[in-house]
Short mmCIF file of C-alpha atoms in Angstrom, two decimals:
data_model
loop_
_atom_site.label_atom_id
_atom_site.label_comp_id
_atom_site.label_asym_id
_atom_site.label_seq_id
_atom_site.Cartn_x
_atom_site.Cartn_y
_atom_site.Cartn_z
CA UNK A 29 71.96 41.96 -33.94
CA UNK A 30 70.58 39.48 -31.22
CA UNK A 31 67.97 36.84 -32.02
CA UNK A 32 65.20 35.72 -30.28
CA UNK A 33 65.89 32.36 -28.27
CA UNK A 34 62.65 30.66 -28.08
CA UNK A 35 59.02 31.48 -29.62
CA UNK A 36 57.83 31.97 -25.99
CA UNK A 37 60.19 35.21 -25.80
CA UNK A 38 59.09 36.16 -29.88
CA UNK A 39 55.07 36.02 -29.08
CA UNK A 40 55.92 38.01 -25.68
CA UNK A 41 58.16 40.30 -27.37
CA UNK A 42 55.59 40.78 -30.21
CA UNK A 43 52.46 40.89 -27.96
CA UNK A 44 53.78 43.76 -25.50
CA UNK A 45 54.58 46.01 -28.32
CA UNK A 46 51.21 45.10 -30.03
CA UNK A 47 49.69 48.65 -30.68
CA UNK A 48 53.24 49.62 -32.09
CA UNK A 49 53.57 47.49 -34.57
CA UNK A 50 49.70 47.78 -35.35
CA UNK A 51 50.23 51.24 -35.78
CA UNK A 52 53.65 51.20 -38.24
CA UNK A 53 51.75 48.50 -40.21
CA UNK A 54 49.40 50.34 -41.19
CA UNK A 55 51.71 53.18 -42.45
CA UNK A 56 53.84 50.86 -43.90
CA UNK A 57 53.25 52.56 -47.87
CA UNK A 58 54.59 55.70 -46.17
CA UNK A 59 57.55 57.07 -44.13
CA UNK A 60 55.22 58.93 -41.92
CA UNK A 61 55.56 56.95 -38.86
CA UNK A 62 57.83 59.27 -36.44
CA UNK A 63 60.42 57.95 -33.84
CA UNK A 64 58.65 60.31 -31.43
CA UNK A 65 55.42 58.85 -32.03
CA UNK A 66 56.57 55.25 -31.29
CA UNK A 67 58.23 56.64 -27.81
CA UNK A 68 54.78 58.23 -27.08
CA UNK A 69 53.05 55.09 -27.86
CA UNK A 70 55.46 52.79 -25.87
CA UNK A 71 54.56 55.14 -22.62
CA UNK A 72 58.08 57.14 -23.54
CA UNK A 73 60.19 54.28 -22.84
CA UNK A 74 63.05 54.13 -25.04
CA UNK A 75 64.32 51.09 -24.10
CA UNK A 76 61.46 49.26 -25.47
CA UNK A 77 61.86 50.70 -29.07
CA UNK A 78 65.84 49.91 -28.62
CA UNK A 79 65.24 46.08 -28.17
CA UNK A 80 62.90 45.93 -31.27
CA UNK A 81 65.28 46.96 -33.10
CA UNK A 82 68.06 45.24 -31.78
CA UNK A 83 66.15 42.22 -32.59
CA UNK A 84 65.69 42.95 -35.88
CA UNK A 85 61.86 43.57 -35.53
CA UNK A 86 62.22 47.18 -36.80
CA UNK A 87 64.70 48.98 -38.18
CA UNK A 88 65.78 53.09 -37.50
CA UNK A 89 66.17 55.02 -40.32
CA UNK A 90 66.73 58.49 -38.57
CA UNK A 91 63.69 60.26 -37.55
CA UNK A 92 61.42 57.46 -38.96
CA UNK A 93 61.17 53.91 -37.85
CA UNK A 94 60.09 51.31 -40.57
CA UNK A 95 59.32 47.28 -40.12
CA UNK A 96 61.67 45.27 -40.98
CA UNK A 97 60.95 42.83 -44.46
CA UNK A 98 60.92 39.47 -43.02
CA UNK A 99 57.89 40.88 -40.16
CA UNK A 100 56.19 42.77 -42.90
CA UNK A 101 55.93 40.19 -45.34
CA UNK A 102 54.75 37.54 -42.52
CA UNK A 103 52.07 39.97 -41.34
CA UNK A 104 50.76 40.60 -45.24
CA UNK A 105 50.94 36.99 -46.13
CA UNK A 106 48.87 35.86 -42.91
CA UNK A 107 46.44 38.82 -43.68
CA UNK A 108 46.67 38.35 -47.23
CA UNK A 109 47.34 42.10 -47.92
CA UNK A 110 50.23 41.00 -49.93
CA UNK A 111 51.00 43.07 -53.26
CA UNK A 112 53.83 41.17 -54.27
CA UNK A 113 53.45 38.03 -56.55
CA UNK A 114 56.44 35.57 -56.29
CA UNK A 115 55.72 32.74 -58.29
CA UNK A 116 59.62 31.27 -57.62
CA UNK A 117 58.30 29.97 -54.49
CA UNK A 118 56.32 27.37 -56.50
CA UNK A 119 59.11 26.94 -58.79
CA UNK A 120 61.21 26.17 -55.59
CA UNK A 121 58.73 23.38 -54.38
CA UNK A 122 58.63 22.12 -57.01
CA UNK A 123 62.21 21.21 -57.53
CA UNK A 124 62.18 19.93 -53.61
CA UNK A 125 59.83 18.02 -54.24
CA UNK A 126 61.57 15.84 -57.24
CA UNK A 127 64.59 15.63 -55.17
CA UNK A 128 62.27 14.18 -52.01
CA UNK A 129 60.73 11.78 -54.68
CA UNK A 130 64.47 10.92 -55.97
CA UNK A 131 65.77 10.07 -52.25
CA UNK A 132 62.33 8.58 -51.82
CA UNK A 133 62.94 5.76 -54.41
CA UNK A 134 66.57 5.23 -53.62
CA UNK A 135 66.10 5.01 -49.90
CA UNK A 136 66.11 1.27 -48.18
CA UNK A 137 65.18 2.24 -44.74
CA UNK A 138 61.34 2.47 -44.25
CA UNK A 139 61.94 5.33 -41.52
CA UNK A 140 64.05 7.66 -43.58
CA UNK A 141 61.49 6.54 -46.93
CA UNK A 142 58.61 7.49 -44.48
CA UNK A 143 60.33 10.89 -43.90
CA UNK A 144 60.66 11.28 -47.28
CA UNK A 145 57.01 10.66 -48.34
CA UNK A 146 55.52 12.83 -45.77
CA UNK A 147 57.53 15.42 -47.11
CA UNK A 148 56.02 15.26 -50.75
CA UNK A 149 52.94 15.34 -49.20
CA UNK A 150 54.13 18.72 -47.57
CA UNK A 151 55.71 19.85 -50.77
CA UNK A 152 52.55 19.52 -52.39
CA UNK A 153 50.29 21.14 -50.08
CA UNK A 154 52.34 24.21 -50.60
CA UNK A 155 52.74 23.80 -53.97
CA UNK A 156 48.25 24.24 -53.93
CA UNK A 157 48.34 27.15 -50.88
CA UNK A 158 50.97 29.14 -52.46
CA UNK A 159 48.81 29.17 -55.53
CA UNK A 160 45.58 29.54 -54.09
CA UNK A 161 47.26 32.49 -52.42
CA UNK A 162 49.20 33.83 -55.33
CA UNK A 163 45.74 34.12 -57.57
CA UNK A 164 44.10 35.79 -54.42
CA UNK A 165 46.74 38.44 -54.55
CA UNK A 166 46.69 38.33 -58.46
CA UNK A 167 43.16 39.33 -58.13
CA UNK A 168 43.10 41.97 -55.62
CA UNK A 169 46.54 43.71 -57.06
CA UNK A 170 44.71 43.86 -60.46
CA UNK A 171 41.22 45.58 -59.05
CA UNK A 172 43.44 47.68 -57.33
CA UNK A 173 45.35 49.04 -59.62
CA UNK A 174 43.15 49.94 -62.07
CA UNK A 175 40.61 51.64 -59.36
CA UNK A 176 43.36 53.09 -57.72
CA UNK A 177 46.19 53.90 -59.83
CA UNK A 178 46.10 57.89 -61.49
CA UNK A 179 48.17 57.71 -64.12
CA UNK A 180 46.98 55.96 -67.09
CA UNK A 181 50.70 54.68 -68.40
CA UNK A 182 51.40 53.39 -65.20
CA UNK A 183 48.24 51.71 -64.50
CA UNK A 184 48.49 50.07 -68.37
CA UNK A 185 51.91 48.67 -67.42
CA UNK A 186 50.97 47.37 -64.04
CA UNK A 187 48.14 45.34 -65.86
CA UNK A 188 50.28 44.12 -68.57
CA UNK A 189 52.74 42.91 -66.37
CA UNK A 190 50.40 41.45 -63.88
CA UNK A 191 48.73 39.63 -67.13
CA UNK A 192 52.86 38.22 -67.68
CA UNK A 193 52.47 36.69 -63.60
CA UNK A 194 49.10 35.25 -64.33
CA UNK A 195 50.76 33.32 -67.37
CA UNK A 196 53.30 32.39 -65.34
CA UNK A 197 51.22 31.48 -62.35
CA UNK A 198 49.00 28.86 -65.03
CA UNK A 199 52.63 27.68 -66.80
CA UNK A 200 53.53 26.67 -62.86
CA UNK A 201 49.69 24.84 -62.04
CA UNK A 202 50.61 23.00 -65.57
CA UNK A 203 53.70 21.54 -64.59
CA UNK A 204 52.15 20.95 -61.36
CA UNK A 205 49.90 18.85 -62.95
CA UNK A 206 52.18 17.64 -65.64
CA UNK A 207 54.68 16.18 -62.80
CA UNK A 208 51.83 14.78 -60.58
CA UNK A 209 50.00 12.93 -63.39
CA UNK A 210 53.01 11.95 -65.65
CA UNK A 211 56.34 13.27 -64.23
CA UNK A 212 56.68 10.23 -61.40
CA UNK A 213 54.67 7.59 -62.41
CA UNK A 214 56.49 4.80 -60.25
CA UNK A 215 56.71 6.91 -56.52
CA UNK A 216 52.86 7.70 -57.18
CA UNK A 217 52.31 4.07 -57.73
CA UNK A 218 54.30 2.84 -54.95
CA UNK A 219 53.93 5.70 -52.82
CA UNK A 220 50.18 5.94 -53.29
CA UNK A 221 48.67 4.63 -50.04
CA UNK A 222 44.92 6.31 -47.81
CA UNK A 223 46.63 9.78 -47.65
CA UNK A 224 48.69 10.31 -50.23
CA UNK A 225 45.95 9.90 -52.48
CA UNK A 226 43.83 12.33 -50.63
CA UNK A 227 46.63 14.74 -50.90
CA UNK A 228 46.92 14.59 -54.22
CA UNK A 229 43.04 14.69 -55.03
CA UNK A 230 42.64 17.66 -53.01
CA UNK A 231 46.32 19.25 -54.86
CA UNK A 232 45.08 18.56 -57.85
CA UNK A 233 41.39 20.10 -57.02
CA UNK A 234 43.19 23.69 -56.31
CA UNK A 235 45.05 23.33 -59.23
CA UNK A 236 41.82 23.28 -61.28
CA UNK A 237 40.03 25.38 -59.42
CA UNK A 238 42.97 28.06 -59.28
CA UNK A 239 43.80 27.43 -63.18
CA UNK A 240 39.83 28.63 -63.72
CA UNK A 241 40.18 31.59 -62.04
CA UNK A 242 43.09 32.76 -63.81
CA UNK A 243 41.40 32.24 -67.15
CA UNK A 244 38.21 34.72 -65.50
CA UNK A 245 41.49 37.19 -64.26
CA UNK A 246 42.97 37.36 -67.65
CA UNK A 247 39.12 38.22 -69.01
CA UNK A 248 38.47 41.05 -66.76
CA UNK A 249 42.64 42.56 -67.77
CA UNK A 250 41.79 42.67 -71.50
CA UNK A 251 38.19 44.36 -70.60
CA UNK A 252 40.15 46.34 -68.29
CA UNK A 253 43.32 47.42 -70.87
CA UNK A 254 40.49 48.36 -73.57
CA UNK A 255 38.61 50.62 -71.43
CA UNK A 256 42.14 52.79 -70.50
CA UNK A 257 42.82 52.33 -74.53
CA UNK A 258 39.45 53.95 -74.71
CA UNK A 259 39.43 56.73 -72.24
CA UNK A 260 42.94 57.32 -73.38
CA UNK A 261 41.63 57.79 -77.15
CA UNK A 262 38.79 60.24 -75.62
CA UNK A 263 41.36 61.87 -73.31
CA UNK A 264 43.85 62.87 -76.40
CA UNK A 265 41.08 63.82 -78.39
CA UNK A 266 39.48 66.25 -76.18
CA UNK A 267 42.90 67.66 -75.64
CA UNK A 268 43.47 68.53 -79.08
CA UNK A 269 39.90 69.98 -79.58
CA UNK A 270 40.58 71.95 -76.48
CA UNK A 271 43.87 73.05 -77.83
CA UNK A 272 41.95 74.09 -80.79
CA UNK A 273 39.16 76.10 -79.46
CA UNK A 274 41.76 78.09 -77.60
CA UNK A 275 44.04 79.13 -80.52
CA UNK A 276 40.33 80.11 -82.50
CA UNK A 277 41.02 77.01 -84.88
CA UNK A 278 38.23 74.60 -83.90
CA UNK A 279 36.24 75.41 -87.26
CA UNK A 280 39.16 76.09 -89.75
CA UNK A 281 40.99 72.65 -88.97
CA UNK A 282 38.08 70.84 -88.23
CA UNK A 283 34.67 69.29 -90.34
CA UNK A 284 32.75 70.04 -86.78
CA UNK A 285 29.95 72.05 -88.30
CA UNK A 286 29.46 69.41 -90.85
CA UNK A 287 29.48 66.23 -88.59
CA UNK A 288 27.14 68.09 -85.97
CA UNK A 289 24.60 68.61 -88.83
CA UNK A 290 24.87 64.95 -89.69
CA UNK A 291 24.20 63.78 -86.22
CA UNK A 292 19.99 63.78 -85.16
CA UNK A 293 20.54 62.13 -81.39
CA UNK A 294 18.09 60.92 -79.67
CA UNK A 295 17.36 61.31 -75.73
CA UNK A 296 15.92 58.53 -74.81
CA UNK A 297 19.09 56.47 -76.66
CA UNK A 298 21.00 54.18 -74.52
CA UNK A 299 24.14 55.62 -73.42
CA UNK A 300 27.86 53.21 -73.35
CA UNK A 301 28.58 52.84 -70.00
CA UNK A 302 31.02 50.98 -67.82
CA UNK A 303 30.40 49.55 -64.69
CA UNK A 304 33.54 49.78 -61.86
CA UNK A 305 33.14 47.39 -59.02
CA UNK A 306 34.14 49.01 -55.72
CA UNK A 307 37.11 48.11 -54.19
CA UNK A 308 37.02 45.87 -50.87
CA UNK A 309 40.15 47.01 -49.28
CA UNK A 310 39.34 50.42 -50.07
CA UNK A 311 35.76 50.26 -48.19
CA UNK A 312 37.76 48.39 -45.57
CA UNK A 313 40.58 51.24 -45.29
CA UNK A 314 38.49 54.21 -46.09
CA UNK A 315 37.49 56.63 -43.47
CA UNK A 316 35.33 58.17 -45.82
CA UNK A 317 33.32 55.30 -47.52
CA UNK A 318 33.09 54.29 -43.58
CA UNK A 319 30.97 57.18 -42.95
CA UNK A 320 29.25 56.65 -46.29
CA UNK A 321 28.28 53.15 -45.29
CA UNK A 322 27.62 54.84 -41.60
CA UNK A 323 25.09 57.13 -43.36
CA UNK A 324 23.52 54.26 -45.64
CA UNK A 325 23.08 51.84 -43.01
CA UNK A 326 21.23 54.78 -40.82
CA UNK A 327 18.60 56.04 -43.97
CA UNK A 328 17.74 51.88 -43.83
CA UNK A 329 17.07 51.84 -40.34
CA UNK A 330 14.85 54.96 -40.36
CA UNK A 331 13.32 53.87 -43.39
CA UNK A 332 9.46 52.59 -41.81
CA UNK A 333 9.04 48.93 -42.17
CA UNK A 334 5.49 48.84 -40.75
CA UNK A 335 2.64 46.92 -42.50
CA UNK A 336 0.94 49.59 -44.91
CA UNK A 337 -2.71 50.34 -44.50
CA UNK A 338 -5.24 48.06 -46.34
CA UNK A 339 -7.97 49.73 -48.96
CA UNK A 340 -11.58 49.42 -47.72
CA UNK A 341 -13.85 46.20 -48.89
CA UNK A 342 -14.51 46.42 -52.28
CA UNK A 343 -18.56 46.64 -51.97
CA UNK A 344 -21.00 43.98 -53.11
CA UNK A 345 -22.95 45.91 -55.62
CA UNK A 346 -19.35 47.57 -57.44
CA UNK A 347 -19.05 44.16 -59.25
CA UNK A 348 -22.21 43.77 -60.90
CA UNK A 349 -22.85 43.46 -64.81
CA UNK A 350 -23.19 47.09 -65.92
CA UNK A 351 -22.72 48.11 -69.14
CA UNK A 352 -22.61 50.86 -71.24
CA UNK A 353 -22.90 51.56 -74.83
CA UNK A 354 -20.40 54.44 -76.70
CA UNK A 355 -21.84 55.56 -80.03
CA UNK A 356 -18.70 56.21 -81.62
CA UNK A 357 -17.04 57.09 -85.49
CA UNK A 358 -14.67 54.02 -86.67
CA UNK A 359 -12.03 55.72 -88.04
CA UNK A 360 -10.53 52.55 -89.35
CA UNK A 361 -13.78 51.67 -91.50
CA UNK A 362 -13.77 55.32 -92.69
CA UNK A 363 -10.33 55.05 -94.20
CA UNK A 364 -11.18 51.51 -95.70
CA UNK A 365 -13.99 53.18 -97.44
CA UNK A 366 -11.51 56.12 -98.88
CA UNK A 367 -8.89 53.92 -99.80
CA UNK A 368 -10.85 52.46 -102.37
CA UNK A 369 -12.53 55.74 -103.38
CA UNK A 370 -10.77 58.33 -105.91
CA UNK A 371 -11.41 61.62 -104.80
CA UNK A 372 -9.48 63.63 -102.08
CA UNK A 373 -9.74 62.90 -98.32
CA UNK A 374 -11.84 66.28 -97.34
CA UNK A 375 -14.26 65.89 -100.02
CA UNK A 376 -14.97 62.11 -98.44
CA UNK A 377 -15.12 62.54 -95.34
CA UNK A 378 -17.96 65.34 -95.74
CA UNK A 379 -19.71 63.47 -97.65
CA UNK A 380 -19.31 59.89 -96.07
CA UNK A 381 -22.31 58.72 -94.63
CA UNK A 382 -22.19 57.98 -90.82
CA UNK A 383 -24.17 56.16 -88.84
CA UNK A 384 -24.85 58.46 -86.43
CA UNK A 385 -25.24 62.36 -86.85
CA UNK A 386 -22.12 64.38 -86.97
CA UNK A 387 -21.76 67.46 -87.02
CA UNK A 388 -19.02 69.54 -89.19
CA UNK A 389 -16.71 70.41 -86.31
CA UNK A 390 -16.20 66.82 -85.81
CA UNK A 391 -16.21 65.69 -89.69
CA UNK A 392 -12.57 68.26 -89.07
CA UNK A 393 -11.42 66.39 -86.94
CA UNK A 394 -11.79 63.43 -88.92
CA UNK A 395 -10.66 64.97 -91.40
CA UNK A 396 -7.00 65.68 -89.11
CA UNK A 397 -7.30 62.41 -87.74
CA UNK A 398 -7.21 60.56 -90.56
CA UNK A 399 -4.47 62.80 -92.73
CA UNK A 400 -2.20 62.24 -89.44
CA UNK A 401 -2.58 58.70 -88.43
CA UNK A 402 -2.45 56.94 -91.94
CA UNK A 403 -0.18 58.97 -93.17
CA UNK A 404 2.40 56.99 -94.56
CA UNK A 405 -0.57 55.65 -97.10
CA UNK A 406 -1.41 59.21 -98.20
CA UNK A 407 -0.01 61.42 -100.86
CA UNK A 408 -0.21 64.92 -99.92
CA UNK A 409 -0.04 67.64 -103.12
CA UNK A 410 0.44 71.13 -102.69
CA UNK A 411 -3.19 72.32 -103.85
CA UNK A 412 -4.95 73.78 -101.48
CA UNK A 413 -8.78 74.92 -101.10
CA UNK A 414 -11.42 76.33 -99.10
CA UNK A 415 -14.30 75.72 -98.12
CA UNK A 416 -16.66 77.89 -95.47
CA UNK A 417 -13.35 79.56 -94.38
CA UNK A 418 -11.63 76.50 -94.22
CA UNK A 419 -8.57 76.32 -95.85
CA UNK A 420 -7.42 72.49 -96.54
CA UNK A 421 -4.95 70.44 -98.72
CA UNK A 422 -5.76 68.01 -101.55
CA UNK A 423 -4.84 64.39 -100.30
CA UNK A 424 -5.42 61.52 -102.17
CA UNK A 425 -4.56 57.73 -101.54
CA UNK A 426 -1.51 56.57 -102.92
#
C-alpha cells in the first residue's frame, strides 16, 4: 500500500475526491454504498477510485466500497459524531505524562527540561479535550440509544454499559486531579512558572466542569433504565391479558370484574406521563422531521403579525355612579334560622317570614335550594308527605 508523501498531496488527494467521501460517510452504518456509484460519482474514472484505495483511504470489499478506520474515525472525532467511547486514551496520557515529569526532574540541560515541560503542558491539555469530548459523546450515545434503539433488552444493556464508561470516565478526571494536586508535588512547584499555571487552572476547570456533567448523565440513565423497567412491566402484562382474552380465560384466571368495580376514575385526573426530548442528530439527519420543521417554520410565517384593532373610547357618561338595588332571599340567613329551629325543612321554609313577598313557587325552590346546598348538615329520613300535590321528604337538622 503506498503512503502519502507530504500533507500538500493528502489535502489535494482528499479535496478532489470531496463529494466521494461525503457521500460514503454518510452511509458509513450501512454497506449500501455501491462500487458503481462511486465510478458514477468520480465522472466514471476508475483510476481515481484505484488510488484511494491504494492509499489506504478506502478499502474494496467486492461490490461495496467502505472507508477505511483511521479516515472514519478522524472525520467523526473532528465532527464529533463519534459513538465510540475510549477512555484508554486518557489512561495513555496519563502515563506519558508521569514519564515526561520523571525525565523532567532528572534532566540537567535547560533545552531538553524545556522540551520536557512543554510537553506536560500538552499532555494535559489532552488529558481535559479528550474528556470534554468523551462526556460529549457519552451524552449523545445515551439520548440516542434510548430514542433510537427498538429493542428493549438491547437498549437496557447499552445504558448499563454506557453507565460502566461514565464511571470510568469520572475514576480517570479523579486521578487526573489526584496526580495534578498531589501526585507531583515537586515538578508543579518547580515547574510552575506564567503558563504552566494557566494550563493547569484551565485543566483542572474541565475536569470540574466535565466531572458535573457526568453526575447530571448518570441522573438522566437511572430515570431512563426505570422508565424501560416500566414499559417493560406494562408490556408483559398486557401480553398475558391479551393471551388471556384470546384463550376465553380473562374472567376465570383473573379478579378483573372485581378490581374494575373498585376503581371510580376520574376524567379530569392527572395522567403519568413522560416527557422524551427530541433527538438533535436525528432532526439534523432526518428527511422527514426536515419537512416537519419546513412545514412549522411556514404556518409561523403565515401566521398575521399585524397590530390588532383597538375597541372604541369607552364613553364619558358609561363610568358614572349608577346603582341598582336587587331585592333578594338570603338563603344563608334562612338556614341559620332553621338550624336552630326543630321542625322539618318544608314546614320552615313555608312558614318563615320574608322580608319581601314570595310567592309558593319560589318558597320550592328554597325549599331545593337549601336541601341541596347544605346538605352535608341535613339528615334526610325516608317519610315523605304532601302537601297541595306536592310530594316532599321530612328533613331535619342534624
Amino acid at each position: 500500500m503506498s503512503t502519502f508523501r507530504s500533507i500538500e498531496e493528502l489535502v489535494k488527494s482528499l479535496d478532489r475526491e470531496k463529494e466521494l467521501l461525503k457521500e460514503m460517510f454518510a452511509k458509513r452504518k450501512s454497506l449500501s454504498f455501491r462500487y458503481d456509484y462511486a465510478l458514477e460519482m468520480t465522472e466514471y474514472k476508475e483510476e481515481r477510485i484505484r488510488y484511494l484505495i491504494d492509499y489506504g483511504v478506502i478499502r474494496d470489499t467486492g461490490d461495496f466500497l467502505e472507508m477505511e478506520d483511521i479516515y472514519l474515525k478522524f472525520f467523526e472525532d473532528v465532527l464529533e459524531v463519534n459513538e465510540e467511547i475510549n477512555v484508554s486514551f486518557v489512561q495513555d496520557y496519563l502515563t506519558r505524562l508521569n514519564e515526561n515529569i520523571d525525565y523532567y526532574l532528572k534532566e540537567n540541560n535547560e533545552q531538553r527540561k524545556y522540551n520536557y515541560q512543554r510537553e506536560v503542558k500538552r499532555c494535559l491539555k489532552n488529558i481535559a479535550l479528550t474528556t470534554v469530548r468523551n462526556v460529549m459523546d457519552l451524552k449523545r450515545n445515551m439520548d440516542n440509544t434510548y430514542k433510537n434503539e427498538p429493542n428493549y433488552k438491547i437498549k437496557k444493556t447499552k445504558l448499563v454499559r454506557l453507565d460502566e464508561k461514565r464511571n470510568n470516565i469520572a475514576l480517570l478526571i479523579r486521578k487526573s486531579e489526584e496526580l495534578i494536586d498531589y501526585g507531583q508535588p515537586v515538578f508543579f512547584r518547580v515547574a510552575m512558572d506564567v503558563q504552566m499555571r494557566n494550563v493547569v487552572s484551565d485543566v483542572k476547570l474541565q475536569l470540574n466542569d466535565s466531572y458535573h456533567n457526568l453526575i447530571e448523565i448518570q441522573k438522566q440513565i437511572i430515570h431512563y433504565l426505570n422508565l424501560i423497567d416500566y414499559q417493560n412491566r406494562i408490556l408483559e402484562k398486557v401480553k398475558k391479558l391479551k393471551y388471556l382474552k384470546d384463550q376465553f380465560l380473562l374472567e376465570e384466571h383473573t379478579s378483573i370484574r372485581s378490581v374494575a368495580a373498585q376503581k371510580n376514575p376520574v376524567w379530569m385526573e392527572p395522567q403519568v406521563g413522560y416527557r422524551i426530548k427530541l433527538s438533535i442528530d436525528n432532526l439534523r439527519t432526518s428527511d422527514e422531521a426536515f419537512q416537519i420543521l419546513k412545514k412549522l417554520v411556514a404556518r409561523q410565517k403565515n401566521t398575521p403579525k399585524g397590530m390588532k384593532q383597538l375597541a372604541d373610547a369607552i364613553p364619558e357618561g358609561y363610568l358614572d355612579g349608577q346603582s341598582q338595588m336587587i331585592d333578594t332571599v338570603n338563603l344563608q340567613e334562612v338556614h341559620n334560622s332553621f338550624m336552630a329551629s326543630s321542625t322539618h325543612l318544608f314546614s320552615f321554609v313555608m312558614n318563615y317570614r320574608y322580608r319581601k313577598e314570595v310567592t309558593r313557587g319560589e318558597k320550592l325552590i328554597f325549599f331545593c335550594q337549601l336541601a341541596s346546598q347544605y346538605a352535608d348538615e341535613l339528615r334526610f329520613t325516608d317519610t315523605y308527605e304532601i302537601s297541595d300535590e306536592v310530594e316532599y321528604p321530612l328533613i331535619y337538622a342534624k
